[in-house]
Tab-separated table of C-alpha atoms in Angstrom:
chain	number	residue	atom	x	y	z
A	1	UNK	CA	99.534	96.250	120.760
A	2	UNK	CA	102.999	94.508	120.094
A	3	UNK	CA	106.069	96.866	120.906
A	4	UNK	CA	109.173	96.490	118.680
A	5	UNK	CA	112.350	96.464	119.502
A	6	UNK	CA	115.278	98.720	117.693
A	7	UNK	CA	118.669	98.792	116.839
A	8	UNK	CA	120.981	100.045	119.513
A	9	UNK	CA	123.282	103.342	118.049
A	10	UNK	CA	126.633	104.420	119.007
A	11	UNK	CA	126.038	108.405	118.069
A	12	UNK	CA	128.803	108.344	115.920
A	13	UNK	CA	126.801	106.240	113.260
A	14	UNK	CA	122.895	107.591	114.198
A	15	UNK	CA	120.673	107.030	110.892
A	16	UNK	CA	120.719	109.994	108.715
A	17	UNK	CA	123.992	111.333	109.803
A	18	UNK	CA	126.187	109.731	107.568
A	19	UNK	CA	127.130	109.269	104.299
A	20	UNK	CA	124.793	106.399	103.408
A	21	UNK	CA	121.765	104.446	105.388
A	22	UNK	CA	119.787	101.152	105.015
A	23	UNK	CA	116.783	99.819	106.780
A	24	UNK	CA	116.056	96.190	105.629
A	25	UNK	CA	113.399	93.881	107.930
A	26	UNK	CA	111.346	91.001	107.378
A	27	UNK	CA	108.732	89.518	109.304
A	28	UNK	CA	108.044	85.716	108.732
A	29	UNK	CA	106.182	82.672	109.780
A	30	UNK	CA	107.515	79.273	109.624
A	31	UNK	CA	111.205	79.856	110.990
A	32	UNK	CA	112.809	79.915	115.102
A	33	UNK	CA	114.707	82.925	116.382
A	34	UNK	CA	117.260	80.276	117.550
A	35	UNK	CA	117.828	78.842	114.096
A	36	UNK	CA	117.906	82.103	112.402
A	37	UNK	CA	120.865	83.649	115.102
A	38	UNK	CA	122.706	80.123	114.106
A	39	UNK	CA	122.905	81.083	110.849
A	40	UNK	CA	123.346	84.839	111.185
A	41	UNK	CA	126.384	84.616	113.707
A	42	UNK	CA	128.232	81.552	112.348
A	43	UNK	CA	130.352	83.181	109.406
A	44	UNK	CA	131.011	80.039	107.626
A	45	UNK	CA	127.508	79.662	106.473
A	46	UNK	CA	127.162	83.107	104.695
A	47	UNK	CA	128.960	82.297	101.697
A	48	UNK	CA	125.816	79.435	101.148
A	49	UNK	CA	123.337	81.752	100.982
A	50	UNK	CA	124.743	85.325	100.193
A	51	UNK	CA	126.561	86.166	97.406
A	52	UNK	CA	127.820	89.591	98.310
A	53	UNK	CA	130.166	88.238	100.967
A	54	UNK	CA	133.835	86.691	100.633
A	55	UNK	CA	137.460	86.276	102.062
A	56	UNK	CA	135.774	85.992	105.531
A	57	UNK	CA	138.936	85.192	107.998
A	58	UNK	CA	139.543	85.639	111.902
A	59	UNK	CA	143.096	86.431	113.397
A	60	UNK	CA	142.089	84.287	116.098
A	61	UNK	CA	138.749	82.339	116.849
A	62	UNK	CA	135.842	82.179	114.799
A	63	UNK	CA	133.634	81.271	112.852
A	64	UNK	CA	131.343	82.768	114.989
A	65	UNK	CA	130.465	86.051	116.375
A	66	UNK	CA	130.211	87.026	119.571
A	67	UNK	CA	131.565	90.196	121.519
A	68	UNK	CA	134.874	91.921	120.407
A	69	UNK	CA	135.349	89.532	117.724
A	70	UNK	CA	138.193	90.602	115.084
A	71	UNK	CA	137.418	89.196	111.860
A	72	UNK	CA	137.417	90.426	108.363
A	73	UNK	CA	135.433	90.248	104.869
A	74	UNK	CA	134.924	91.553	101.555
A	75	UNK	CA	131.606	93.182	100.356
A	76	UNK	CA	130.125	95.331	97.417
A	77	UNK	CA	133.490	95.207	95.706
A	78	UNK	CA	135.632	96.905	98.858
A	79	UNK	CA	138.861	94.833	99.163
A	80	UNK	CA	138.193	93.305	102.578
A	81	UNK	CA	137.126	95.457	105.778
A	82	UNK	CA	138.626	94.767	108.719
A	83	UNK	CA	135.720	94.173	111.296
A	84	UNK	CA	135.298	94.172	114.928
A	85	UNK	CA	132.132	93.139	117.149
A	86	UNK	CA	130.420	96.057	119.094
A	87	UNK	CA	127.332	94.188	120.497
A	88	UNK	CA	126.200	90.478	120.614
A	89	UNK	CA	122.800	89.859	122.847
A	90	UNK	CA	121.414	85.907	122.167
A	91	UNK	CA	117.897	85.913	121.793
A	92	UNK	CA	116.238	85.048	125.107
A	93	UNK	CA	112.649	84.678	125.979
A	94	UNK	CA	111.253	87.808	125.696
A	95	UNK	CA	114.532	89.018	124.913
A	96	UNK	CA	115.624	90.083	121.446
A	97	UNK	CA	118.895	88.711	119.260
A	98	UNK	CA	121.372	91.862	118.946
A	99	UNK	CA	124.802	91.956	116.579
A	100	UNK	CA	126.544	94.332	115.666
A	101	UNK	CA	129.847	95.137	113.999
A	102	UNK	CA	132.037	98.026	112.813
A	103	UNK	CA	133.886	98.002	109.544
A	104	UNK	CA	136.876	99.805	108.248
A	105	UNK	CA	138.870	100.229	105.282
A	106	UNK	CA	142.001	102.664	105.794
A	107	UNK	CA	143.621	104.873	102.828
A	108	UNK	CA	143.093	108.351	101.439
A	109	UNK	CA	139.515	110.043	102.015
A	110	UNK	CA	139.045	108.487	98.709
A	111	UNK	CA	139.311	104.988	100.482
A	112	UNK	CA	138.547	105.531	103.453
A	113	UNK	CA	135.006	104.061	104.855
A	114	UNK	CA	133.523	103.343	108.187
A	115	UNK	CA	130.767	101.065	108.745
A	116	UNK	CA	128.452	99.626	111.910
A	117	UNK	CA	126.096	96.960	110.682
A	118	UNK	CA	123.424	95.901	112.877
A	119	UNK	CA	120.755	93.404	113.714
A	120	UNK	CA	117.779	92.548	115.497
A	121	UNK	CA	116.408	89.144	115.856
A	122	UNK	CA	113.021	88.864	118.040
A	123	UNK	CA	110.035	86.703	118.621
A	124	UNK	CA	106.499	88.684	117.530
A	125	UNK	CA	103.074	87.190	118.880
A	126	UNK	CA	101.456	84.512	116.778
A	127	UNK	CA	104.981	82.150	115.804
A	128	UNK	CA	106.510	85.108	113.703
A	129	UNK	CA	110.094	86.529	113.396
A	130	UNK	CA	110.865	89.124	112.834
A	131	UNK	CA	114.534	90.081	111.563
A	132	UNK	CA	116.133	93.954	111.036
A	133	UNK	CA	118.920	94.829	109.619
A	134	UNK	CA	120.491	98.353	109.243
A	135	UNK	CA	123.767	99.888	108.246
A	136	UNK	CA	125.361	103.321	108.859
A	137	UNK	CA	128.055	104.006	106.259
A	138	UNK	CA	130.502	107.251	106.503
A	139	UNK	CA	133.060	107.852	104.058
A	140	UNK	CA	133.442	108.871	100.149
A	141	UNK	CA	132.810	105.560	99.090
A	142	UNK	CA	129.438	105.177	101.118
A	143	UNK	CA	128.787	108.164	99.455
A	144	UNK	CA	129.025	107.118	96.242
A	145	UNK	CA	127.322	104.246	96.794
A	146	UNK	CA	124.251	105.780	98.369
A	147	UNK	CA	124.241	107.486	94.808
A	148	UNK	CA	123.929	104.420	92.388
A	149	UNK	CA	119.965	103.051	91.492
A	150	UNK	CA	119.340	101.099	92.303
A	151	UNK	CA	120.809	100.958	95.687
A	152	UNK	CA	123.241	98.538	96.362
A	153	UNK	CA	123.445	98.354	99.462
A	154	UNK	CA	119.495	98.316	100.010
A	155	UNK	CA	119.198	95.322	97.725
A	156	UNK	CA	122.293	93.265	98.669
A	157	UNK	CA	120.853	93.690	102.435
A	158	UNK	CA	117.925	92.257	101.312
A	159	UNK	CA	119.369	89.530	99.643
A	160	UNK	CA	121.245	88.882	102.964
A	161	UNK	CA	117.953	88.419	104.498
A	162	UNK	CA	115.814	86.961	102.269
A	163	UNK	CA	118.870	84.137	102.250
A	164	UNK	CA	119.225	83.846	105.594
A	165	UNK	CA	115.570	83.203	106.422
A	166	UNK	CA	115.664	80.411	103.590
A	167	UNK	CA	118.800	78.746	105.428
A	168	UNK	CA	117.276	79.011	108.227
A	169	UNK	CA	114.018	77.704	107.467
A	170	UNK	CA	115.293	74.330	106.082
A	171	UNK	CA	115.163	75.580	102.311
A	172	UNK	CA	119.339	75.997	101.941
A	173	UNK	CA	119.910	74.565	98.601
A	174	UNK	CA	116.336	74.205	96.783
A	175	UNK	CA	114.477	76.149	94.676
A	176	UNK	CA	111.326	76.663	97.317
């Protein structure tokens, strides 16, 4: 029986007690852990293989994550959020890959949204990988958006993922 792991949640942002949730995973053959957390934490290879990302800029450091990290980006059409890193784990034997950030945008309840994204890197038996990604979203806007079909955010996730496993596995840039 294979065990897997989960995402670690701050109770302010549990699944299904905010505005808007998404659950996105793939399990794959053919690609490391190690080269799929390269690609996932350094920032200035998401623009190469997902388009729902921009305007990504650090204060100081960067370009990539690790712990308490201050950064910022823009996403689904939100001016940029201003993002800070909550938990970064490097995968380890036996040991999963864990990132996580929060997101804000300030203004009127109108405007106002408050994000953690997460993720989950991890070895399965047999050479697979298998990669999660989930997002709590609180705030009018994360409301709306858990509205619209079809979803948004459930399909630009995916197209975060299905992007980052073809970086990762040597594909950035072809057709394959």
């Amino acid at each position: 029986m294979t065990t897997q792991n989960a995402i670690n949640w701050p109770e302010r942002y549990l699944p299904g007690t905010g505005d808007n949730f998404g659950s996105n995973e793939v399990v794959v053959s053919g690609v490391t852990v190690g080269r799929v957390w390269r690609y996932l934490t350094d920032t200035s290879t998401w623009e190469s293989y997902y388009d729902n990302v921009a305007d990504i800029s650090f204060p100081q450091g960067g370009p990539r994550l690790k712990d308490g990290d201050v950064f910022s980006f823009g996403t689904f059409g939100f001016p940029p959020l201003d993002a800070r890193g909550v938990e970064y784990q490097e995968p380890a034997d036996g040991v999963p890959g864990r990132l996580s950030w929060t997101a804000k945008q300030d203004g009127g309840p109108e405007e106002r949204l408050d994000v953690l994204h997460a993720w989950l890197v991890e070895d399965l038996p047999g050479g697979r990988v298998r990669v999660l990604t989930q997002e709590t979203q609180l705030g009018e806007p994360a409301a709306a958006l858990a509205q619209e079909r079809p979803n948004p955010m459930l399909n630009g996730h995916q197209a975060w993922l299905d992007g980052l496993i073809h970086a990762a596995s040597g594909r950035l840039g072809t057709d394959a």
